[in-house]
């Protein structure tokens, strides 16, 4: 089944591949996010999953590339692949720093690799692409949540703030690419929605488990005060993640498109603030 693709230029294709070449020196504080082990290790858990996860996203989109006739969407696919490849490379730099400091991110990298391998073997290419579109929605709402709240990047070491701001900007720029490819090559709503439900359960479940093990092995497993403060920060009444729930649920609407929600002006502001001449 082929569905019409709703592209919304100029946003849908305003993608730029930026080469950042981060180098995180030894004077980066151990807890670079709010001087807080909970927040720092939670973002490190996500970071550990990015390189392998993003390779999977690239492959799942590339698989269908020759079925895309729209030249604009072809250009967007090239930029999407370039952006994700650079995210993997730069998050590897952060992951290496954390590993040098004794945090077991290697185990998370291995478990994510096992998960993507299982998906590659057991899911149809169409479902793999639906998985990518689903995670891209996760990253887009997370990126927007982070960009909207000045205190988040403001609480990070400025060099780490630049990494996360850059990643958030590009996730927003390419938020519709995998979705548009899926709509063009399949458009099957059952696959799109059921895969989102499956991906959500796996993403939340595995990330929580990996994070808990990282906290435990780093000596913070039983620090109740730290856990309460961290849970309140992310999931409390004004919690960073809690605020993202309405945006998450919009994906389940039949007529949903990532650019129904225009985040262009927000991206422009964060680009000016954190990317300087790389904006
Ligand atoms: Fe990315
Ligand atoms: Fe992405």
Coordinates of C-alpha atoms and ligand atoms in Angstrom, one line a residue:
X1 CA 0.0 0.0 0.0
X2 CA 1.3 3.4 -0.9
X3 CA 0.2 6.5 1.1
X4 CA 0.6 10.1 0.1
X5 CA 3.5 11.8 1.9
X6 CA 2.8 15.1 3.5
X7 CA 6.0 17.0 3.3
X8 CA 6.0 20.5 4.8
X9 CA 8.8 22.5 3.3
X10 CA 10.9 24.4 4.2
X11 CA 11.0 22.7 7.6
X12 CA 11.0 19.1 6.4
X13 CA 14.2 19.6 4.5
X14 CA 16.1 22.3 6.4
X15 CA 18.8 19.7 7.4
X16 CA 22.4 20.5 7.7
X17 CA 25.2 18.0 8.5
X18 CA 27.6 19.6 11.0
X19 CA 31.0 18.3 11.9
X20 CA 31.6 19.0 15.5
X21 CA 34.8 17.1 16.5
X22 CA 34.3 17.2 20.2
X23 CA 37.2 16.6 22.5
X24 CA 36.3 16.2 26.1
X25 CA 39.4 17.0 28.3
X26 CA 40.1 15.7 31.8
X27 CA 38.8 18.8 33.4
X28 CA 35.2 17.9 32.5
X29 CA 33.5 17.4 35.9
X30 CA 32.7 13.8 36.8
X31 CA 29.0 14.7 37.1
X32 CA 28.7 17.1 34.2
X33 CA 24.9 17.5 34.5
X34 CA 23.9 19.6 37.5
X35 CA 26.8 18.1 39.5
X36 CA 24.3 15.2 40.0
X37 CA 25.1 11.5 39.5
X38 CA 21.5 10.5 38.8
X39 CA 21.1 13.0 35.9
X40 CA 24.6 12.5 34.6
X41 CA 24.3 8.7 34.5
X42 CA 20.8 8.7 33.1
X43 CA 22.0 10.8 30.1
X44 CA 25.1 8.5 29.9
X45 CA 22.8 5.5 29.6
X46 CA 21.1 7.1 26.7
X47 CA 24.4 8.1 25.2
X48 CA 25.7 4.6 25.4
X49 CA 22.8 3.4 23.3
X50 CA 23.1 6.0 20.6
X51 CA 26.0 4.8 18.4
X52 CA 24.5 1.3 17.8
X53 CA 20.9 2.6 17.8
X54 CA 21.7 5.2 15.2
X55 CA 23.5 2.7 12.9
X56 CA 20.3 0.7 13.0
X57 CA 18.2 3.8 12.1
X58 CA 20.5 4.6 9.1
X59 CA 20.3 1.0 7.8
X60 CA 16.5 0.8 8.2
X61 CA 16.0 4.0 6.1
X62 CA 18.7 3.1 3.6
X63 CA 17.0 -0.3 2.9
X64 CA 14.1 1.5 1.2
X65 CA 16.0 4.3 -0.4
X66 CA 15.7 3.1 -3.9
X67 CA 11.9 3.2 -3.6
X68 CA 11.8 6.9 -2.9
X69 CA 11.3 9.0 -6.1
X70 CA 10.9 12.4 -4.5
X71 CA 14.2 14.2 -4.9
X72 CA 13.6 16.4 -1.8
X73 CA 13.1 13.4 0.4
X74 CA 16.2 11.8 -1.2
X75 CA 18.2 14.8 -0.1
X76 CA 16.7 14.7 3.3
X77 CA 17.6 11.0 3.6
X78 CA 21.3 11.8 2.7
X79 CA 21.3 14.5 5.4
X80 CA 19.6 12.2 7.9
X81 CA 22.3 9.6 7.4
X82 CA 25.0 12.2 7.7
X83 CA 23.6 13.7 10.9
X84 CA 23.1 10.3 12.6
X85 CA 26.5 9.1 11.6
X86 CA 28.1 12.2 13.2
X87 CA 25.9 11.8 16.4
X88 CA 27.3 8.2 16.7
X89 CA 30.9 9.4 16.3
X90 CA 30.6 12.3 18.9
X91 CA 28.7 10.2 21.4
X92 CA 31.5 7.7 21.2
X93 CA 33.8 10.4 22.4
X94 CA 31.6 11.0 25.5
X95 CA 31.1 7.3 26.0
X96 CA 34.9 6.7 26.0
X97 CA 35.3 9.5 28.6
X98 CA 32.8 7.8 30.9
X99 CA 34.3 4.4 30.4
X100 CA 37.8 5.8 31.2
X101 CA 36.3 7.1 34.4
X102 CA 35.2 3.6 35.4
X103 CA 31.5 3.7 34.3
X104 CA 30.4 0.5 32.7
X105 CA 28.9 1.8 29.5
X106 CA 30.4 -1.1 27.6
X107 CA 27.7 -3.4 29.0
X108 CA 24.9 -1.0 27.8
X109 CA 26.5 -0.9 24.3
X110 CA 26.6 -4.7 24.2
X111 CA 23.0 -5.0 25.3
X112 CA 21.8 -2.5 22.7
X113 CA 23.7 -4.4 20.1
X114 CA 22.0 -7.6 21.0
X115 CA 18.6 -5.8 20.8
X116 CA 19.2 -4.3 17.4
X117 CA 20.6 -7.6 16.1
X118 CA 17.4 -9.3 17.3
X119 CA 15.4 -6.7 15.5
X120 CA 17.4 -7.1 12.3
X121 CA 16.8 -10.9 12.3
X122 CA 13.2 -11.0 13.5
X123 CA 11.4 -7.9 12.3
X124 CA 10.5 -7.2 8.7
X125 CA 12.3 -4.3 7.0
X126 CA 9.0 -2.4 7.2
X127 CA 8.7 -2.9 11.0
X128 CA 12.4 -2.0 11.4
X129 CA 11.6 1.3 9.7
X130 CA 8.5 1.8 11.9
X131 CA 10.8 1.2 14.9
X132 CA 13.1 3.9 13.6
X133 CA 10.2 6.3 13.1
X134 CA 9.0 5.6 16.6
X135 CA 12.4 6.2 18.2
X136 CA 12.8 9.3 16.1
X137 CA 9.5 10.6 17.7
X138 CA 11.0 9.9 21.1
X139 CA 14.2 11.8 20.3
X140 CA 12.2 14.7 18.8
X141 CA 10.0 15.2 21.9
X142 CA 13.0 14.8 24.2
X143 CA 15.0 17.2 22.1
X144 CA 12.2 19.8 22.2
X145 CA 11.7 19.3 25.9
X146 CA 15.4 19.9 26.5
X147 CA 15.5 22.9 24.3
X148 CA 12.4 24.5 25.8
X149 CA 13.7 24.5 29.4
X150 CA 16.7 26.8 29.6
X151 CA 17.7 25.3 33.0
X152 CA 18.6 21.9 31.4
X153 CA 21.5 22.9 29.2
X154 CA 22.3 25.6 31.7
X155 CA 22.9 23.0 34.4
X156 CA 25.4 21.2 32.2
X157 CA 29.1 21.8 31.8
X158 CA 29.1 24.1 28.7
X159 CA 31.0 21.6 26.6
X160 CA 28.5 18.9 27.3
X161 CA 25.7 21.4 26.8
X162 CA 27.0 22.0 23.3
X163 CA 27.0 18.3 22.5
X164 CA 23.4 17.7 23.8
X165 CA 22.1 21.0 22.2
X166 CA 23.7 20.1 18.8
X167 CA 22.1 16.6 19.0
X168 CA 18.7 18.1 20.0
X169 CA 18.8 20.6 17.1
X170 CA 19.6 17.9 14.5
X171 CA 17.0 15.5 15.9
X172 CA 14.4 18.2 15.4
X173 CA 15.6 19.0 11.9
X174 CA 15.3 15.4 10.8
X175 CA 12.3 14.4 12.9
X176 CA 10.1 13.6 9.9
X177 CA 12.6 11.8 7.6
X178 CA 12.1 8.2 8.7
X179 CA 8.3 8.9 9.2
X180 CA 8.0 10.3 5.6
X181 CA 9.9 7.3 4.2
X182 CA 7.7 4.9 6.1
X183 CA 4.5 6.7 4.8
X184 CA 5.8 6.5 1.3
X185 CA 6.9 2.9 1.2
X186 CA 4.2 1.4 3.5
X187 CA 1.9 3.7 5.4
X188 CA 0.4 0.7 7.2
X189 CA -1.2 2.2 10.3
X190 CA -1.3 -1.0 12.2
X191 CA 2.5 -1.5 11.8
X192 CA 3.2 2.2 12.7
X193 CA 1.1 2.2 15.8
X194 CA 1.7 -1.3 17.1
X195 CA 5.5 -0.8 16.6
X196 CA 5.3 2.4 18.6
X197 CA 3.6 0.6 21.5
X198 CA 6.3 -2.2 21.3
X199 CA 9.2 0.2 20.9
X200 CA 7.9 2.4 23.9
X201 CA 7.7 -0.6 26.2
X202 CA 11.2 -1.9 25.2
X203 CA 12.8 1.6 25.2
X204 CA 11.5 2.5 28.7
X205 CA 12.1 -1.0 30.1
X206 CA 15.6 -1.5 28.8
X207 CA 16.7 2.0 29.5
X208 CA 15.4 1.8 33.1
X209 CA 17.1 -1.5 33.6
X210 CA 20.4 -0.4 32.1
X211 CA 20.3 2.8 34.1
X212 CA 19.5 1.0 37.4
X213 CA 22.5 -1.4 36.9
X214 CA 24.8 1.6 36.1
X215 CA 23.7 3.4 39.2
X216 CA 24.1 0.2 41.4
X217 CA 27.5 -0.6 40.0
X218 CA 28.6 3.0 40.6
X219 CA 27.6 2.8 44.2
X220 CA 24.4 4.8 44.0
X221 CA 21.9 1.9 44.0
X222 CA 20.7 2.5 47.6
X223 CA 21.1 6.3 47.9
X224 CA 17.4 6.9 48.5
X225 CA 17.7 10.7 48.6
X226 CA 19.5 10.8 45.3
X227 CA 16.8 8.5 43.7
X228 CA 13.9 10.6 45.1
X229 CA 15.4 13.8 43.9
X230 CA 16.2 12.4 40.5
X231 CA 12.8 10.8 40.0
X232 CA 11.1 14.1 41.0
X233 CA 13.4 16.0 38.5
X234 CA 12.4 13.7 35.6
X235 CA 8.9 12.4 36.6
X236 CA 7.6 14.7 39.3
X237 CA 4.8 17.3 38.9
X238 CA 7.1 19.5 36.8
X239 CA 9.2 16.6 35.7
X240 CA 11.3 16.9 32.5
X241 CA 9.9 13.6 31.1
X242 CA 6.4 14.0 32.4
X243 CA 6.0 17.2 30.4
X244 CA 6.7 15.2 27.2
X245 CA 3.7 12.8 27.6
X246 CA 1.2 14.8 25.6
X247 CA 3.6 15.1 22.7
X248 CA 4.3 11.4 22.9
X249 CA 0.6 10.5 22.7
X250 CA 0.1 12.6 19.5
X251 CA 1.9 9.9 17.6
X252 CA -1.1 7.6 18.0
X253 CA -3.4 10.0 16.0
X254 CA -4.3 8.7 12.6
X255 CA -3.4 12.0 10.9
X256 CA -0.3 12.6 12.9
X257 CA 2.7 14.2 11.2
X258 CA 5.9 15.2 13.0
X259 CA 5.8 18.7 11.5
X260 CA 2.2 19.3 12.8
X261 CA 4.2 20.8 15.6
X262 CA 6.5 23.5 14.3
X263 CA 9.6 23.8 16.4
X264 CA 11.6 26.0 13.9
X265 CA 11.8 29.1 16.1
X266 CA 12.9 27.1 19.1
X267 CA 15.7 25.4 17.0
X268 CA 16.8 28.8 15.7
X269 CA 17.2 30.2 19.3
X270 CA 19.1 27.2 20.5
X271 CA 21.4 27.2 17.4
X272 CA 22.3 30.9 18.0
X273 CA 23.0 30.2 21.7
X274 CA 25.0 27.0 21.5
X275 CA 26.4 26.5 18.0
X276 CA 28.0 29.8 17.1
X277 CA 29.5 29.7 13.7
X278 CA 28.5 26.1 13.2
X279 CA 24.8 27.0 13.3
Ligands
LIG1 FE1 20.8 11.2 16.6
LIG2 FE1 17.5 10.9 14.8

